[in-house]
Every structure is written in C-alpha cells, then in structure tokens.
Tab-separated table of C-alpha atoms in Angstrom:
chain	number	residue	atom	x	y	z
A	1	MET	CA	51.564	-29.260	52.585
A	2	ARG	CA	49.090	-26.601	51.511
A	3	GLY	CA	49.949	-23.007	50.824
A	4	PRO	CA	47.943	-19.739	50.726
A	5	GLY	CA	46.960	-20.402	47.130
A	6	ASP	CA	45.154	-23.589	48.137
A	7	ARG	CA	43.172	-21.721	50.783
A	8	VAL	CA	42.121	-19.072	48.253
A	9	LEU	CA	41.031	-21.771	45.808
A	10	ASN	CA	38.978	-23.505	48.473
A	11	LEU	CA	37.284	-20.230	49.433
A	12	CYS	CA	36.386	-19.548	45.777
A	13	LEU	CA	34.917	-23.033	45.367
A	14	ALA	CA	32.887	-22.662	48.575
A	15	ALA	CA	31.524	-19.266	47.490
A	16	THR	CA	30.562	-20.617	44.066
A	17	ALA	CA	28.716	-23.559	45.641
A	18	ALA	CA	26.858	-21.262	48.047
A	19	LEU	CA	25.714	-18.984	45.217
A	20	ALA	CA	24.555	-21.962	43.158
A	21	LEU	CA	22.471	-23.266	46.070
A	22	ALA	CA	21.032	-19.840	46.860
A	23	ALA	CA	20.146	-18.849	43.264
A	24	PRO	CA	16.764	-20.670	43.115
A	25	LEU	CA	15.729	-19.092	46.402
A	26	VAL	CA	16.787	-15.613	45.325
A	27	GLY	CA	15.072	-15.991	41.971
A	28	GLY	CA	11.870	-17.188	43.607
A	29	CYS	CA	11.657	-14.335	46.123
A	30	GLY	CA	13.087	-11.465	44.056
A	31	SER	CA	9.635	-9.999	43.369
A	32	CYS	CA	8.183	-10.637	46.837
A	33	GLY	CA	6.391	-7.572	48.130
A	34	LYS	CA	6.582	-5.744	44.746
A	35	PRO	CA	3.484	-5.193	42.558
A	36	ASP	CA	5.414	-5.380	39.313
A	37	GLY	CA	8.989	-6.053	38.239
A	38	PRO	CA	11.064	-3.598	36.217
A	39	PRO	CA	9.987	-2.967	32.633
A	40	PRO	CA	11.213	-5.532	30.126
A	41	ALA	CA	14.668	-4.752	28.826
A	42	GLU	CA	14.910	-3.751	25.189
A	43	ALA	CA	15.748	-6.735	22.989
A	44	PRO	CA	17.322	-6.082	19.571
A	45	ALA	CA	14.908	-6.975	16.761
A	46	ALA	CA	17.632	-9.044	15.111
A	47	LEU	CA	17.653	-11.399	18.130
A	48	GLU	CA	13.924	-12.078	17.914
A	49	GLU	CA	12.841	-14.954	15.748
A	50	LYS	CA	11.400	-14.062	12.346
A	51	VAL	CA	7.829	-15.123	11.658
A	52	PRO	CA	6.288	-16.030	8.274
A	53	ALA	CA	4.012	-13.627	6.438
A	54	PRO	CA	0.286	-14.007	7.221
A	55	GLU	CA	-1.634	-16.079	4.694
A	56	ASP	CA	-3.978	-13.170	3.988
A	57	LEU	CA	-1.220	-10.567	3.576
A	58	LEU	CA	-2.128	-8.038	0.880
A	59	ALA	CA	0.882	-5.722	0.890
A	60	ASP	CA	3.722	-4.490	3.052
A	61	GLY	CA	6.326	-1.779	2.834
A	62	VAL	CA	8.777	0.579	4.444
A	63	ALA	CA	9.540	4.289	4.587
A	64	LEU	CA	13.307	4.533	5.113
A	65	THR	CA	13.522	8.185	6.189
A	66	PRO	CA	9.977	9.026	7.283
A	67	ASN	CA	10.553	12.526	8.668
A	68	ALA	CA	12.493	13.723	5.623
A	69	THR	CA	10.169	12.098	3.081
A	70	TRP	CA	6.984	13.282	4.785
A	71	GLY	CA	8.346	16.830	4.985
A	72	ARG	CA	9.130	16.856	1.249
A	73	ILE	CA	5.678	15.514	0.384
A	74	GLN	CA	4.032	18.208	2.496
A	75	ARG	CA	6.069	20.962	0.852
A	76	GLY	CA	5.779	19.535	-2.661
A	77	VAL	CA	2.080	18.693	-2.655
A	78	GLY	CA	0.841	21.342	-0.247
A	79	GLY	CA	-2.879	21.871	0.247
A	80	ALA	CA	-4.496	19.869	3.025
A	81	LEU	CA	-1.294	17.854	3.537
A	82	GLY	CA	0.453	20.997	4.716
A	83	LEU	CA	-2.020	21.289	7.606
A	84	MET	CA	-1.309	17.781	8.912
A	85	PRO	CA	1.242	16.972	11.657
A	86	GLN	CA	4.788	17.604	10.469
A	87	THR	CA	6.770	14.761	12.063
A	88	THR	CA	6.524	10.982	12.066
A	89	GLY	CA	6.000	11.030	15.819
A	90	SER	CA	3.073	13.440	15.663
A	91	VAL	CA	1.505	11.539	12.755
A	92	MET	CA	1.787	8.257	14.679
A	93	CYS	CA	0.338	9.869	17.796
A	94	SER	CA	-2.605	11.252	15.811
A	95	LEU	CA	-3.165	7.847	14.220
A	96	ALA	CA	-3.111	6.157	17.626
A	97	GLY	CA	-5.045	8.829	19.488
A	98	VAL	CA	-2.080	9.266	21.849
A	99	ASP	CA	-1.147	12.603	23.462
A	100	LEU	CA	1.138	14.542	21.101
A	101	ALA	CA	3.629	14.862	23.960
A	102	MET	CA	4.600	11.300	23.055
A	103	GLY	CA	5.699	12.471	19.586
A	104	PRO	CA	9.363	13.259	20.445
A	105	GLU	CA	9.760	9.711	21.788
A	106	ILE	CA	9.209	8.290	18.278
A	107	ASP	CA	12.289	8.250	16.045
A	108	GLY	CA	11.522	9.903	12.727
A	109	THR	CA	14.975	9.127	11.308
A	110	SER	CA	14.566	5.324	11.525
A	111	PRO	CA	12.462	3.269	9.081
A	112	VAL	CA	8.707	2.953	9.535
A	113	TYR	CA	7.175	-0.378	8.489
A	114	PHE	CA	3.576	-1.105	7.523
A	115	ALA	CA	1.408	-3.969	6.280
A	116	LEU	CA	-2.115	-4.637	4.997
A	117	ALA	CA	-3.951	-7.947	5.324
A	118	GLY	CA	-7.391	-9.525	5.135
A	119	ASP	CA	-10.338	-8.203	3.125
A	120	VAL	CA	-9.449	-6.115	0.070
A	121	GLU	CA	-12.448	-3.835	0.582
A	122	ALA	CA	-11.773	-3.264	4.292
A	123	PRO	CA	-8.200	-4.393	4.982
A	124	SER	CA	-6.580	-4.670	8.369
A	125	TRP	CA	-3.514	-2.432	8.736
A	126	ILE	CA	-0.544	-1.982	11.041
A	127	VAL	CA	2.201	0.672	11.270
A	128	VAL	CA	5.341	0.406	13.419
A	129	ALA	CA	7.941	3.063	14.228
A	130	LYS	CA	11.140	2.892	16.274
A	131	LEU	CA	11.163	4.489	19.713
A	132	VAL	CA	14.027	6.766	20.739
A	133	GLU	CA	14.244	5.069	24.143
A	134	LEU	CA	11.949	2.209	25.187
A	135	ARG	CA	12.214	2.782	28.955
A	136	LYS	CA	11.309	6.471	28.659
A	137	ALA	CA	8.387	5.747	26.324
A	138	ARG	CA	7.018	3.135	28.729
A	139	GLY	CA	7.300	5.691	31.497
A	140	VAL	CA	5.248	8.248	29.543
A	141	LEU	CA	2.596	5.732	28.500
A	142	LEU	CA	2.381	3.349	31.455
A	143	GLU	CA	4.378	4.208	34.550
A	144	SER	CA	4.240	7.960	35.245
A	145	GLU	CA	1.633	9.574	37.486
A	146	THR	CA	-0.052	11.029	34.418
A	147	ALA	CA	0.096	7.783	32.373
A	148	LYS	CA	-3.189	7.099	30.600
A	149	TYR	CA	-2.686	3.412	29.783
A	150	THR	CA	-2.414	0.053	31.447
A	151	GLY	CA	-0.353	-2.693	29.832
A	152	ARG	CA	-0.969	-6.360	29.080
A	153	GLU	CA	1.938	-8.539	28.020
A	154	GLU	CA	1.468	-10.619	24.854
A	155	GLY	CA	4.855	-12.246	24.358
A	156	SER	CA	7.278	-9.482	23.400
A	157	LEU	CA	4.374	-7.047	22.822
A	158	THR	CA	2.823	-4.862	25.509
A	159	VAL	CA	-0.778	-4.085	24.523
A	160	LEU	CA	-1.902	-0.668	25.781
A	161	THR	CA	-5.433	-0.154	27.094
A	162	PRO	CA	-6.747	3.338	27.952
A	163	LYS	CA	-7.496	3.784	31.635
A	164	SER	CA	-11.100	4.378	32.570
A	165	GLY	CA	-12.013	8.021	31.969
A	166	ALA	CA	-8.686	8.845	30.311
A	167	MET	CA	-8.500	10.546	26.958
A	168	GLY	CA	-6.574	8.032	24.868
A	169	ALA	CA	-6.715	5.986	21.719
A	170	PRO	CA	-10.112	5.303	20.158
A	171	ALA	CA	-11.543	2.033	21.378
A	172	THR	CA	-11.266	0.515	17.914
A	173	VAL	CA	-7.531	1.230	17.487
A	174	GLY	CA	-4.867	-1.174	18.737
A	175	VAL	CA	-1.778	0.410	20.336
A	176	GLY	CA	1.303	-1.226	21.824
A	177	VAL	CA	5.075	-1.217	22.352
A	178	THR	CA	7.502	-4.094	21.853
A	179	ARG	CA	10.607	-5.162	23.741
A	180	SER	CA	12.592	-4.500	20.585
A	181	GLY	CA	11.680	-0.817	20.952
A	182	TYR	CA	8.838	-0.292	18.459
A	183	PHE	CA	5.675	1.787	18.842
A	184	VAL	CA	2.862	-0.114	17.106
A	185	VAL	CA	-0.523	1.119	15.869
A	186	ALA	CA	-3.071	-1.172	14.199
A	187	LYS	CA	-6.642	-1.109	12.972
A	188	ASP	CA	-7.856	-2.849	16.135
A	189	ALA	CA	-6.571	-4.909	19.052
A	190	ALA	CA	-6.957	-8.210	17.186
A	191	THR	CA	-4.909	-6.907	14.255
A	192	LEU	CA	-2.298	-5.588	16.680
A	193	THR	CA	-1.575	-8.966	18.250
A	194	ARG	CA	-1.857	-10.841	14.942
A	195	LEU	CA	0.345	-8.670	12.707
A	196	ALA	CA	2.797	-7.116	15.179
A	197	PRO	CA	5.220	-10.102	15.171
A	198	TYR	CA	5.521	-9.966	11.372
A	199	ALA	CA	5.759	-6.164	11.218
A	200	THR	CA	8.342	-5.845	14.027
A	201	ARG	CA	10.438	-9.004	13.621
A	202	THR	CA	10.375	-9.885	9.930
A	203	LEU	CA	10.032	-6.613	8.014
A	204	PRO	CA	12.988	-4.883	9.759
A	205	ARG	CA	15.250	-7.761	8.709
A	206	GLU	CA	14.436	-7.553	4.989
A	207	SER	CA	16.971	-5.963	2.647
A	208	PRO	CA	16.372	-2.196	2.484
A	209	PRO	CA	14.939	-0.911	-0.820
A	210	ARG	CA	16.579	1.681	-3.042
A	211	ALA	CA	13.660	4.122	-2.862
A	212	ALA	CA	12.643	6.253	0.096
A	213	VAL	CA	9.289	4.445	0.239
A	214	HIS	CA	8.727	0.958	-1.136
A	215	VAL	CA	5.568	-1.181	-1.225
A	216	ASP	CA	5.317	-4.844	-2.239
A	217	VAL	CA	1.883	-6.047	-3.328
A	218	ARG	CA	1.440	-9.792	-2.911
A	219	PRO	CA	0.406	-11.793	-6.019
A	220	LYS	CA	-2.137	-13.782	-3.985
A	221	ALA	CA	-3.825	-10.516	-3.093
A	222	LEU	CA	-4.158	-9.616	-6.773
A	223	ALA	CA	-5.206	-12.962	-8.244
A	224	GLY	CA	-7.055	-14.389	-5.266
A	225	ARG	CA	-8.748	-11.338	-3.786
A	226	LEU	CA	-8.661	-8.251	-6.016
A	227	ARG	CA	-9.598	-9.979	-9.270
A	228	PRO	CA	-12.697	-11.772	-7.859
A	229	LEU	CA	-13.810	-8.509	-6.259
A	230	LEU	CA	-13.513	-6.593	-9.534
A	231	GLU	CA	-15.294	-9.372	-11.402
A	232	ARG	CA	-18.231	-9.257	-8.996
A	233	ARG	CA	-18.471	-5.500	-9.267
A	234	TRP	CA	-18.294	-5.569	-13.056
A	235	GLN	CA	-20.979	-8.263	-13.273
A	236	ALA	CA	-23.224	-6.130	-11.053
A	237	THR	CA	-22.558	-3.086	-13.250
A	238	MET	CA	-23.398	-5.012	-16.438
A	239	SER	CA	-26.622	-6.271	-14.886
A	240	ASP	CA	-27.632	-2.734	-13.961
A	241	LEU	CA	-26.855	-1.407	-17.456
A	242	LEU	CA	-28.806	-4.162	-19.221
A	243	GLU	CA	-31.708	-3.810	-16.804
A	244	SER	CA	-31.812	-0.078	-17.458
A	245	ASP	CA	-31.852	-0.734	-21.222
A	246	ALA	CA	-34.749	-3.179	-20.821
A	247	LYS	CA	-36.751	-0.666	-18.784
A	248	MET	CA	-36.169	2.065	-21.376
A	249	ARG	CA	-37.274	-0.206	-24.217
A	250	THR	CA	-40.424	-1.177	-22.294
A	251	ALA	CA	-41.196	2.468	-21.614
A	252	HIS	CA	-40.973	3.164	-25.368
A	253	GLY	CA	-43.054	0.225	-26.503
A	254	GLY	CA	-40.111	-2.039	-27.225
A	255	ARG	CA	-38.534	0.366	-29.713
A	256	ALA	CA	-34.741	0.192	-30.143
A	257	PRO	CA	-32.613	3.253	-29.291
A	258	ASP	CA	-32.189	5.847	-32.013
A	259	PHE	CA	-28.403	6.195	-31.883
A	260	ALA	CA	-26.582	3.144	-30.475
A	261	GLU	CA	-27.168	-0.354	-29.176
A	262	PRO	CA	-26.628	-0.575	-25.382
A	263	LYS	CA	-26.304	-4.361	-25.425
A	264	ALA	CA	-23.525	-4.123	-27.992
A	265	ILE	CA	-21.747	-1.440	-25.957
A	266	VAL	CA	-21.893	-3.613	-22.839
A	267	ALA	CA	-20.581	-6.624	-24.786
A	268	VAL	CA	-17.621	-4.654	-26.135
A	269	ALA	CA	-16.862	-3.235	-22.690
A	270	ASP	CA	-17.047	-6.727	-21.209
A	271	GLY	CA	-14.370	-7.963	-23.598
A	272	LEU	CA	-12.051	-5.110	-22.655
A	273	VAL	CA	-12.651	-5.623	-18.941
A	274	GLN	CA	-12.084	-9.379	-19.100
A	275	ARG	CA	-8.709	-8.873	-20.790
A	276	ARG	CA	-7.658	-6.453	-18.054
A	277	LEU	CA	-8.819	-8.858	-15.356
A	278	GLY	CA	-6.797	-11.612	-16.979
A	279	ALA	CA	-3.728	-9.403	-16.846
A	280	ILE	CA	-4.257	-8.850	-13.116
A	281	GLY	CA	-4.273	-12.591	-12.550
A	282	ALA	CA	-1.025	-12.962	-14.505
A	283	ILE	CA	0.974	-10.606	-12.255
A	284	GLU	CA	3.648	-12.425	-10.268
A	285	LYS	CA	5.380	-9.413	-8.750
A	286	LEU	CA	4.291	-5.835	-8.177
A	287	GLY	CA	6.462	-3.277	-6.428
A	288	VAL	CA	5.867	0.453	-6.060
A	289	ASP	CA	8.620	2.990	-5.270
A	290	LEU	CA	8.105	6.588	-4.166
A	291	GLU	CA	10.649	9.391	-4.109
A	292	ALA	CA	9.787	12.925	-3.031
A	293	SER	CA	11.454	16.292	-3.477
A	294	ASP	CA	10.357	19.770	-2.458
A	295	GLU	CA	8.862	20.259	-5.924
A	296	ASP	CA	7.206	16.958	-6.816
A	297	VAL	CA	6.617	13.290	-6.039
A	298	HIS	CA	7.842	10.451	-8.285
A	299	VAL	CA	6.065	7.085	-8.243
A	300	ALA	CA	7.382	4.075	-10.192
A	301	ALA	CA	5.772	0.628	-10.449
A	302	GLU	CA	7.607	-2.559	-11.425
A	303	ILE	CA	5.440	-5.421	-12.700
A	304	GLU	CA	6.494	-8.952	-13.598
A	305	GLY	CA	4.314	-11.852	-14.723
A	306	THR	CA	3.392	-14.351	-17.396
A	307	THR	CA	2.970	-13.109	-20.961
A	308	GLY	CA	0.937	-14.319	-23.894
A	309	ASP	CA	-2.807	-14.715	-24.389
A	310	GLY	CA	-4.626	-13.545	-21.299
A	311	GLY	CA	-1.391	-12.406	-19.684
A	312	LEU	CA	0.838	-9.358	-19.657
A	313	SER	CA	2.272	-7.647	-22.701
A	314	PRO	CA	5.886	-6.412	-22.767
A	315	MET	CA	6.009	-2.706	-22.024
A	316	THR	CA	7.199	-0.263	-24.669
A	317	VAL	CA	9.594	2.213	-23.089
A	318	GLY	CA	11.188	5.419	-24.322
A	319	SER	CA	11.990	9.013	-23.579
A	320	THR	CA	9.642	11.187	-21.518
A	321	SER	CA	10.439	14.205	-23.716
A	322	PRO	CA	6.855	14.441	-25.118
A	323	LEU	CA	5.792	15.640	-21.673
A	324	LEU	CA	7.901	18.768	-22.245
A	325	ASP	CA	5.329	19.865	-24.853
A	326	VAL	CA	2.488	19.784	-22.317
A	327	PRO	CA	1.039	23.257	-21.554
A	328	LYS	CA	2.316	24.685	-18.282
A	329	ASP	CA	-1.208	25.212	-16.937
A	330	ALA	CA	-2.188	21.547	-17.430
A	331	ILE	CA	-3.821	19.866	-14.448
A	332	ALA	CA	-2.496	16.421	-15.346
A	333	ALA	CA	-0.786	14.616	-18.199
A	334	LEU	CA	-0.513	10.938	-19.089
A	335	LEU	CA	2.151	9.622	-21.463
A	336	THR	CA	1.733	6.143	-22.961
A	337	ARG	CA	3.843	4.208	-25.459
A	338	SER	CA	2.914	1.276	-27.639
A	339	ALA	CA	4.564	-1.004	-30.189
A	340	PRO	CA	3.297	-1.119	-33.840
A	341	GLU	CA	1.442	-4.392	-33.256
A	342	GLU	CA	-0.253	-2.914	-30.198
A	343	ARG	CA	-1.416	0.095	-32.175
A	344	ALA	CA	-2.801	-2.142	-34.912
A	345	ALA	CA	-4.657	-4.277	-32.361
A	346	ASP	CA	-6.055	-1.184	-30.625
A	347	ALA	CA	-7.283	0.151	-33.957
A	348	LYS	CA	-9.144	-3.111	-34.657
A	349	ASP	CA	-10.733	-3.038	-31.204
A	350	ILE	CA	-11.875	0.578	-31.660
A	351	GLU	CA	-13.219	-0.180	-35.126
A	352	ALA	CA	-15.133	-3.247	-33.959
A	353	ALA	CA	-16.547	-1.386	-30.983
A	354	LEU	CA	-17.831	1.546	-33.046
A	355	LEU	CA	-19.259	-0.566	-35.837
A	356	THR	CA	-20.950	-2.946	-33.412
A	357	THR	CA	-22.346	-0.086	-31.363
A	358	LEU	CA	-23.799	1.780	-34.342
A	359	GLY	CA	-24.895	-1.367	-36.161
A	360	PRO	CA	-27.364	-0.865	-39.031
A	361	ARG	CA	-27.649	2.828	-38.204
A	362	LEU	CA	-24.306	3.389	-39.972
A	363	PRO	CA	-24.491	3.162	-43.794
A	364	GLU	CA	-21.796	1.027	-45.445
A	365	ALA	CA	-20.197	4.013	-47.157
A	366	GLU	CA	-19.827	5.782	-43.799
A	367	ALA	CA	-18.546	2.588	-42.182
A	368	ALA	CA	-15.802	2.369	-44.844
A	369	LYS	CA	-14.763	5.962	-44.106
A	370	LEU	CA	-14.646	5.156	-40.409
A	371	ARG	CA	-12.425	2.088	-41.003
A	372	SER	CA	-10.086	4.141	-43.173
A	373	ALA	CA	-9.821	6.974	-40.630
A	374	ILE	CA	-9.082	4.628	-37.717
A	375	GLY	CA	-6.529	2.625	-39.726
A	376	GLY	CA	-4.810	5.776	-40.959
A	377	PHE	CA	-4.539	7.155	-37.453
A	378	ALA	CA	-3.043	3.902	-36.144
A	379	ARG	CA	-0.458	3.784	-38.930
A	380	GLY	CA	0.433	7.467	-38.853
A	381	ARG	CA	0.701	8.161	-35.140
A	382	GLY	CA	3.950	7.797	-33.259
A	383	ASP	CA	4.614	5.327	-30.481
A	384	ALA	CA	3.953	7.977	-27.834
A	385	LEU	CA	0.510	9.337	-27.065
A	386	THR	CA	-0.015	12.079	-24.502
A	387	LEU	CA	-3.375	12.803	-22.891
A	388	VAL	CA	-3.599	16.204	-21.217
A	389	ALA	CA	-6.303	17.617	-18.935
A	390	LEU	CA	-6.549	21.422	-18.974
A	391	GLY	CA	-8.280	23.716	-16.505
A	392	GLY	CA	-10.945	26.260	-17.182
A	393	GLU	CA	-13.535	24.517	-19.307
A	394	ARG	CA	-12.014	21.110	-18.429
A	395	ARG	CA	-11.060	20.444	-22.039
A	396	ILE	CA	-9.238	17.220	-22.926
A	397	LEU	CA	-6.562	17.377	-25.628
A	398	GLN	CA	-4.587	14.530	-27.182
A	399	PHE	CA	-1.090	14.941	-28.573
A	400	SER	CA	0.667	12.365	-30.717
A	401	SER	CA	4.430	12.402	-31.098
A	402	ALA	CA	6.677	10.912	-33.759
A	403	GLU	CA	8.384	7.600	-33.091
A	404	ASP	CA	11.850	7.711	-31.498
C-alpha cells in the first residue's frame, strides 16, 4: 500500500527528470532573439589560473595604496607633479585616454599592478587597477547610450575599441576590462592581450611587499638585455672619442696633445666601465622599495648576487649622520661608504689613471708628490664620503667624515 509520502516522492522524481530533459533545450534557446547576453559575471582573481611570467619580462611591481601614495608624492615633490591628476582613477583615465568620468569607477584604495617586458630601450608596459564595480564600469564604457567603446572578448579579457568618430583612447594604446574586475591599460593592443593574464592573474596572488611601492627587476633583464645594450653604447662612445682624437692629430700635423693623452684616458675609462658591466651581470636579485610622506620620498634598493672578481663587492653600511652636516640650501647630496681595502684600491686606480693620462708630461718629482697626496688622502679619510651639489654658481663640495 502506498501513502501520501510515496506520491510526493514520485512527483519530485518526475519533475527532476523533466528538468534534466529540458535543460539542453533551454540552454540552446536562452539567447534566441537577443543580440547579446548579459555581461560576464565578475570572477574572483584567485579562482583564475595563474600564468607564468613572460620570457622577456624586464620588471614588475605593485603600489599597495595608490591614492594615498600618489597624494603624498604630489605634496612632497610638488612642481609639475602637483598639476597632474590627483587620484588613481584620473591618472589611469588620462593614461588610457578615457573620459575622466570613468575615474570614480576605479578603486584607488586597492593595489595597482604593473609590468615591463620586451626591448630595454622601448619596453612594452601594462598597468592594471581594480574596478569598484565591474557591471557599472562596463555600462559606462560599453553598454550605455553614451558609451564610446565596443568590446571584443579575449578569454577573460574584454578588449575595448573606440567607436568610429568617438573621442577615446589613442589608437596605439590598449584598453580593456577583465572578468575579475580589473581596468587594464597597456602600450598597445598586442601588449594588452599578451601581458594582461600575467598582470591580472599572477601578480595579485603574490605575497604583498612591506613597502608602499615595490619593483622587482628580473636578472635576465640585467644580464641578458641591459648589459649588452650598455656595452654597445660604450663601444660606440669609445669609437667616437678615438676618432675625434685622430682627426685632431691630423689637423695639427700629427702632433700629440699638449696636456693629456686621449687614448690613455679612454683606456682607463674602459677598465672602469668593464668592471661596472661585470657587476651588472653578477646581479641575481634587484628589488626597489618606495615610501612617501608629505615631506619627502624614500627609495631603497636591495641587491644580491655573486661576489669576487668581476662580481659584486659587499656593501659597507653605517649611520647616515654625515648627511646632517650638509648645508640646508643644497640641491642634492650623495653619501657613500667604503671599507679600508676599497679605499686603497680606489687610490691605486686614481693614481694609475692620472699618471697614465699625463704620461711623460709629468716630471718624476711631481709624480712622486701626486702618489703621496693620493695615498695620504686614502689613508686619512673616513669611511664616509659625502658629495654635495650647491645652488648659485653650481659649486661641488666634498666632505669627508671620520670612521664610525
């Protein structure tokens, strides 16, 4: 005998079967008669699959509190920066060529991510910022009567294209929005589609830095791209200098210069440059942190790499108190520290450079005085050396402090 409960169960089973049979039909006809479906729902970035860094990545970074940091930089630095847009949204809109009315739709309290890739001399770039509300932003950009863009779906990225005759982003700039709720601006459309997955899926899932702004420079960019570029430029500079020397000698009947030997100067400079280039190739990690207040901006760089011949030298650290002795009207000041062996090596390099440059023009008695003066300075100076640039006549003063 069957009771009411059995009838209810049978009805539930029948309804479930009917829905299962009807689902393919409903799904196939749900968009019939409609030009477009509803905008893609916002998908949390954490649910999207991470992608590896591009092979040609040069650097990437994040600004944790863009509105606050940018405001402090504007107030602290002033000048032309004070005339620029004052919020992250307005800066992004200006960068993209988008109407500034879109600015409030960009969240200036959430992190902004950025990346550089490709050619060191003309890198591709991308900047991404979180939207306050994806659906509203899509309405402003794509779906309202005054919308100035059409959209093309590229996976989870909607690429924006200015409508014909509309004032929008420059043709060379790539602009888009993602389903995870990011507003994306890139150097061009190709960069947009290539770097957006990394900038919107991978960078937001990295551990946040301690500083307000952090940049990581990739070692491959330094050793594989920056160093060869600097070498080529230095070789071209040396060729120009030596060619100029040859022309001057020819113009003066082959006579040597009266004061110094250009070839010797170039040779000494080449040795210094090659050591610096070797140090660039030895860098294994380079990070830059920026903190800003209403009065100033602090930038700190952390470098790690191989040491030894042709590599990096351990840094000598100490108090920054010598900077307190800098005149208040100084334009800029640079504080450096060095270990005793570094100072001795620097003295030998300076001595060799001067003696080689002057050559036979410097009598032996004068050369001995020069060696003594350079050696005495190296032994007597402290580990801190401050270089100060003053205004007015643009004088340069050097201050040496006692060792800590």
